[in-house]
């Protein structure tokens, strides 16, 4: 089992065809077929199912595909790292983050990275914390911002900041006159939220002894906003998700007392960071400092108290 055979197998699995993979790799098809056959014999398992329309990975083939993609990616990173010693950071960095972080400062991070490190290529992955965690564990991305509740023993986390969660709803349905929501105010309200807040809400429920009526768990920021607009309920979200809608008065909202989400920058414990990922980490830290300084009532360094309102 060698990297060339794994590369050939990965390309066949991606293309779903020996002939298309041969063209993509620039090799003759018999050589490709021979390599895969030897790989299957070595592993003692069938990796590809042949049919009229091409090929499909078997269940074992899907496992090998996931691991092989990680191995090839790490090999490429190693080669790039060695060749670029003493020069500016170079290579591809996979960076995952939830939608609320995407609208908060990822655009600025990308802009700064292009300006300072033109030889770094960013592969951006926007999804909820659970999906970002899975991508980190499988090696599809190098670093990821998630809520602290997404922790895993194979991941290392550097705390970034705490963010106050908000309750939002349609203006005509808003029942509150105060500028801050107490835990008791949530009793019996129809609540909508994303899955990453499930553990957070359970902890909040136990701590505040609130009666929370969750009517839907929605793992799509767009769908969640549509549900609020349609009057399905009130959403519990980070305020950064809906900053624009709040400014334009599409929604109204207020911070919830005692309900904060901690954001952290995660990486895999078993994979040393590259110079490129370290450089990106520095840019992220700069943007976090900017956001915390500009909005101290909403974003706070870990360990600081909630500012008085």
JSON list of C-alpha atoms in Angstrom, two decimals, residues 119-227:
[
{"chain": "A", "resi": 119, "resn": "UNK", "atom": "CA", "xyz": [0.65, 31.75, -1.02]},
{"chain": "A", "resi": 120, "resn": "UNK", "atom": "CA", "xyz": [-1.88, 30.38, 1.47]},
{"chain": "A", "resi": 121, "resn": "UNK", "atom": "CA", "xyz": [-5.03, 28.94, -0.06]},
{"chain": "A", "resi": 122, "resn": "UNK", "atom": "CA", "xyz": [-8.06, 28.86, 2.23]},
{"chain": "A", "resi": 123, "resn": "UNK", "atom": "CA", "xyz": [-10.71, 26.16, 1.98]},
{"chain": "A", "resi": 124, "resn": "UNK", "atom": "CA", "xyz": [-13.69, 27.52, 3.94]},
{"chain": "A", "resi": 125, "resn": "UNK", "atom": "CA", "xyz": [-16.32, 25.21, 5.44]},
{"chain": "A", "resi": 126, "resn": "UNK", "atom": "CA", "xyz": [-19.46, 26.81, 6.93]},
{"chain": "A", "resi": 127, "resn": "UNK", "atom": "CA", "xyz": [-21.73, 24.53, 8.96]},
{"chain": "A", "resi": 128, "resn": "UNK", "atom": "CA", "xyz": [-23.04, 23.94, 12.47]},
{"chain": "A", "resi": 129, "resn": "UNK", "atom": "CA", "xyz": [-20.66, 22.90, 15.23]},
{"chain": "A", "resi": 130, "resn": "UNK", "atom": "CA", "xyz": [-21.41, 19.17, 15.00]},
{"chain": "A", "resi": 131, "resn": "UNK", "atom": "CA", "xyz": [-20.53, 19.10, 11.29]},
{"chain": "A", "resi": 132, "resn": "UNK", "atom": "CA", "xyz": [-17.39, 21.20, 11.86]},
{"chain": "A", "resi": 133, "resn": "UNK", "atom": "CA", "xyz": [-16.32, 18.74, 14.57]},
{"chain": "A", "resi": 134, "resn": "UNK", "atom": "CA", "xyz": [-16.82, 15.76, 12.24]},
{"chain": "A", "resi": 135, "resn": "UNK", "atom": "CA", "xyz": [-14.77, 17.51, 9.54]},
{"chain": "A", "resi": 136, "resn": "UNK", "atom": "CA", "xyz": [-11.95, 18.11, 12.04]},
{"chain": "A", "resi": 137, "resn": "UNK", "atom": "CA", "xyz": [-11.96, 14.51, 13.25]},
{"chain": "A", "resi": 138, "resn": "UNK", "atom": "CA", "xyz": [-11.90, 13.13, 9.70]},
{"chain": "A", "resi": 139, "resn": "UNK", "atom": "CA", "xyz": [-9.16, 15.51, 8.57]},
{"chain": "A", "resi": 140, "resn": "UNK", "atom": "CA", "xyz": [-11.21, 17.38, 5.98]},
{"chain": "A", "resi": 141, "resn": "UNK", "atom": "CA", "xyz": [-10.31, 20.66, 7.69]},
{"chain": "A", "resi": 142, "resn": "UNK", "atom": "CA", "xyz": [-7.35, 21.78, 9.83]},
{"chain": "A", "resi": 143, "resn": "UNK", "atom": "CA", "xyz": [-8.90, 24.22, 12.29]},
{"chain": "A", "resi": 144, "resn": "UNK", "atom": "CA", "xyz": [-12.45, 25.07, 13.24]},
{"chain": "A", "resi": 145, "resn": "UNK", "atom": "CA", "xyz": [-14.40, 27.47, 15.42]},
{"chain": "A", "resi": 146, "resn": "UNK", "atom": "CA", "xyz": [-17.17, 25.80, 17.42]},
{"chain": "A", "resi": 147, "resn": "UNK", "atom": "CA", "xyz": [-19.10, 26.15, 20.62]},
{"chain": "A", "resi": 148, "resn": "UNK", "atom": "CA", "xyz": [-17.26, 24.65, 23.60]},
{"chain": "A", "resi": 149, "resn": "UNK", "atom": "CA", "xyz": [-20.03, 22.06, 23.95]},
{"chain": "A", "resi": 150, "resn": "UNK", "atom": "CA", "xyz": [-18.69, 20.39, 20.79]},
{"chain": "A", "resi": 151, "resn": "UNK", "atom": "CA", "xyz": [-15.56, 19.22, 22.65]},
{"chain": "A", "resi": 152, "resn": "UNK", "atom": "CA", "xyz": [-14.01, 15.82, 21.89]},
{"chain": "A", "resi": 153, "resn": "UNK", "atom": "CA", "xyz": [-11.04, 13.97, 23.48]},
{"chain": "A", "resi": 154, "resn": "UNK", "atom": "CA", "xyz": [-9.18, 13.99, 20.14]},
{"chain": "A", "resi": 155, "resn": "UNK", "atom": "CA", "xyz": [-9.47, 17.77, 19.80]},
{"chain": "A", "resi": 156, "resn": "UNK", "atom": "CA", "xyz": [-7.51, 20.64, 21.38]},
{"chain": "A", "resi": 157, "resn": "UNK", "atom": "CA", "xyz": [-9.29, 23.93, 21.99]},
{"chain": "A", "resi": 158, "resn": "UNK", "atom": "CA", "xyz": [-8.11, 27.50, 22.57]},
{"chain": "A", "resi": 159, "resn": "UNK", "atom": "CA", "xyz": [-10.98, 29.56, 24.06]},
{"chain": "A", "resi": 160, "resn": "UNK", "atom": "CA", "xyz": [-11.80, 32.67, 22.01]},
{"chain": "A", "resi": 161, "resn": "UNK", "atom": "CA", "xyz": [-14.76, 34.53, 23.50]},
{"chain": "A", "resi": 162, "resn": "UNK", "atom": "CA", "xyz": [-18.21, 34.28, 25.03]},
{"chain": "A", "resi": 163, "resn": "UNK", "atom": "CA", "xyz": [-21.24, 35.51, 23.15]},
{"chain": "A", "resi": 164, "resn": "UNK", "atom": "CA", "xyz": [-24.63, 36.31, 24.65]},
{"chain": "A", "resi": 165, "resn": "UNK", "atom": "CA", "xyz": [-27.54, 34.41, 23.13]},
{"chain": "A", "resi": 166, "resn": "UNK", "atom": "CA", "xyz": [-30.58, 36.38, 22.03]},
{"chain": "A", "resi": 167, "resn": "UNK", "atom": "CA", "xyz": [-34.27, 35.71, 21.73]},
{"chain": "A", "resi": 168, "resn": "UNK", "atom": "CA", "xyz": [-35.66, 37.05, 18.46]},
{"chain": "A", "resi": 169, "resn": "UNK", "atom": "CA", "xyz": [-39.10, 37.20, 16.91]},
{"chain": "A", "resi": 170, "resn": "UNK", "atom": "CA", "xyz": [-41.41, 39.12, 14.60]},
{"chain": "A", "resi": 171, "resn": "UNK", "atom": "CA", "xyz": [-42.10, 42.72, 15.74]},
{"chain": "A", "resi": 172, "resn": "UNK", "atom": "CA", "xyz": [-45.87, 42.24, 15.77]},
{"chain": "A", "resi": 173, "resn": "UNK", "atom": "CA", "xyz": [-45.57, 39.14, 17.98]},
{"chain": "A", "resi": 174, "resn": "UNK", "atom": "CA", "xyz": [-42.98, 40.50, 20.42]},
{"chain": "A", "resi": 175, "resn": "UNK", "atom": "CA", "xyz": [-44.48, 40.33, 23.96]},
{"chain": "A", "resi": 176, "resn": "UNK", "atom": "CA", "xyz": [-41.71, 42.05, 25.94]},
{"chain": "A", "resi": 177, "resn": "UNK", "atom": "CA", "xyz": [-41.10, 45.67, 26.90]},
{"chain": "A", "resi": 178, "resn": "UNK", "atom": "CA", "xyz": [-37.75, 45.14, 28.65]},
{"chain": "A", "resi": 179, "resn": "UNK", "atom": "CA", "xyz": [-34.31, 45.24, 27.02]},
{"chain": "A", "resi": 180, "resn": "UNK", "atom": "CA", "xyz": [-33.23, 41.94, 28.58]},
{"chain": "A", "resi": 181, "resn": "UNK", "atom": "CA", "xyz": [-34.97, 38.56, 28.76]},
{"chain": "A", "resi": 182, "resn": "UNK", "atom": "CA", "xyz": [-35.12, 36.82, 32.13]},
{"chain": "A", "resi": 183, "resn": "UNK", "atom": "CA", "xyz": [-35.18, 32.99, 32.25]},
{"chain": "A", "resi": 184, "resn": "UNK", "atom": "CA", "xyz": [-38.76, 33.04, 33.54]},
{"chain": "A", "resi": 185, "resn": "UNK", "atom": "CA", "xyz": [-39.81, 35.07, 30.48]},
{"chain": "A", "resi": 186, "resn": "UNK", "atom": "CA", "xyz": [-39.10, 32.03, 28.28]},
{"chain": "A", "resi": 187, "resn": "UNK", "atom": "CA", "xyz": [-41.62, 29.80, 30.04]},
{"chain": "A", "resi": 188, "resn": "UNK", "atom": "CA", "xyz": [-44.07, 28.30, 27.55]},
{"chain": "A", "resi": 189, "resn": "UNK", "atom": "CA", "xyz": [-42.81, 30.35, 24.58]},
{"chain": "A", "resi": 190, "resn": "UNK", "atom": "CA", "xyz": [-42.55, 28.31, 21.35]},
{"chain": "A", "resi": 191, "resn": "UNK", "atom": "CA", "xyz": [-38.76, 28.15, 20.85]},
{"chain": "A", "resi": 192, "resn": "UNK", "atom": "CA", "xyz": [-36.72, 27.37, 17.75]},
{"chain": "A", "resi": 193, "resn": "UNK", "atom": "CA", "xyz": [-32.98, 26.68, 17.80]},
{"chain": "A", "resi": 194, "resn": "UNK", "atom": "CA", "xyz": [-30.06, 24.99, 16.05]},
{"chain": "A", "resi": 195, "resn": "UNK", "atom": "CA", "xyz": [-28.70, 21.68, 17.32]},
{"chain": "A", "resi": 196, "resn": "UNK", "atom": "CA", "xyz": [-25.45, 23.21, 18.61]},
{"chain": "A", "resi": 197, "resn": "UNK", "atom": "CA", "xyz": [-27.47, 24.97, 21.36]},
{"chain": "A", "resi": 198, "resn": "UNK", "atom": "CA", "xyz": [-29.12, 21.76, 22.59]},
{"chain": "A", "resi": 199, "resn": "UNK", "atom": "CA", "xyz": [-26.60, 21.07, 25.39]},
{"chain": "A", "resi": 200, "resn": "UNK", "atom": "CA", "xyz": [-26.41, 24.79, 26.16]},
{"chain": "A", "resi": 201, "resn": "UNK", "atom": "CA", "xyz": [-30.19, 25.03, 26.60]},
{"chain": "A", "resi": 202, "resn": "UNK", "atom": "CA", "xyz": [-30.33, 21.90, 28.75]},
{"chain": "A", "resi": 203, "resn": "UNK", "atom": "CA", "xyz": [-27.70, 23.36, 31.07]},
{"chain": "A", "resi": 204, "resn": "UNK", "atom": "CA", "xyz": [-29.57, 26.66, 31.12]},
{"chain": "A", "resi": 205, "resn": "UNK", "atom": "CA", "xyz": [-32.86, 24.88, 31.88]},
{"chain": "A", "resi": 206, "resn": "UNK", "atom": "CA", "xyz": [-31.33, 23.03, 34.84]},
{"chain": "A", "resi": 207, "resn": "UNK", "atom": "CA", "xyz": [-29.57, 26.11, 36.19]},
{"chain": "A", "resi": 208, "resn": "UNK", "atom": "CA", "xyz": [-32.48, 28.54, 35.85]},
{"chain": "A", "resi": 209, "resn": "UNK", "atom": "CA", "xyz": [-35.25, 25.98, 36.44]},
{"chain": "A", "resi": 210, "resn": "UNK", "atom": "CA", "xyz": [-37.04, 27.37, 33.42]},
{"chain": "A", "resi": 211, "resn": "UNK", "atom": "CA", "xyz": [-39.76, 25.56, 31.56]},
{"chain": "A", "resi": 212, "resn": "UNK", "atom": "CA", "xyz": [-38.58, 25.65, 27.94]},
{"chain": "A", "resi": 213, "resn": "UNK", "atom": "CA", "xyz": [-40.97, 24.60, 25.20]},
{"chain": "A", "resi": 214, "resn": "UNK", "atom": "CA", "xyz": [-38.87, 23.70, 22.17]},
{"chain": "A", "resi": 215, "resn": "UNK", "atom": "CA", "xyz": [-41.06, 23.26, 19.09]},
{"chain": "A", "resi": 216, "resn": "UNK", "atom": "CA", "xyz": [-38.35, 22.67, 16.46]},
{"chain": "A", "resi": 217, "resn": "UNK", "atom": "CA", "xyz": [-34.63, 22.05, 16.09]},
{"chain": "A", "resi": 218, "resn": "UNK", "atom": "CA", "xyz": [-33.48, 23.50, 12.76]},
{"chain": "A", "resi": 219, "resn": "UNK", "atom": "CA", "xyz": [-29.94, 23.06, 11.43]},
{"chain": "A", "resi": 220, "resn": "UNK", "atom": "CA", "xyz": [-30.18, 25.73, 8.75]},
{"chain": "A", "resi": 221, "resn": "UNK", "atom": "CA", "xyz": [-29.79, 29.42, 9.51]},
{"chain": "A", "resi": 222, "resn": "UNK", "atom": "CA", "xyz": [-31.86, 30.35, 6.43]},
{"chain": "A", "resi": 223, "resn": "UNK", "atom": "CA", "xyz": [-34.71, 28.01, 7.36]},
{"chain": "A", "resi": 224, "resn": "UNK", "atom": "CA", "xyz": [-34.61, 29.14, 10.97]},
{"chain": "A", "resi": 225, "resn": "UNK", "atom": "CA", "xyz": [-35.04, 32.76, 9.90]},
{"chain": "A", "resi": 226, "resn": "UNK", "atom": "CA", "xyz": [-37.88, 31.80, 7.55]},
{"chain": "A", "resi": 227, "resn": "UNK", "atom": "CA", "xyz": [-39.60, 29.95, 10.40]}
]
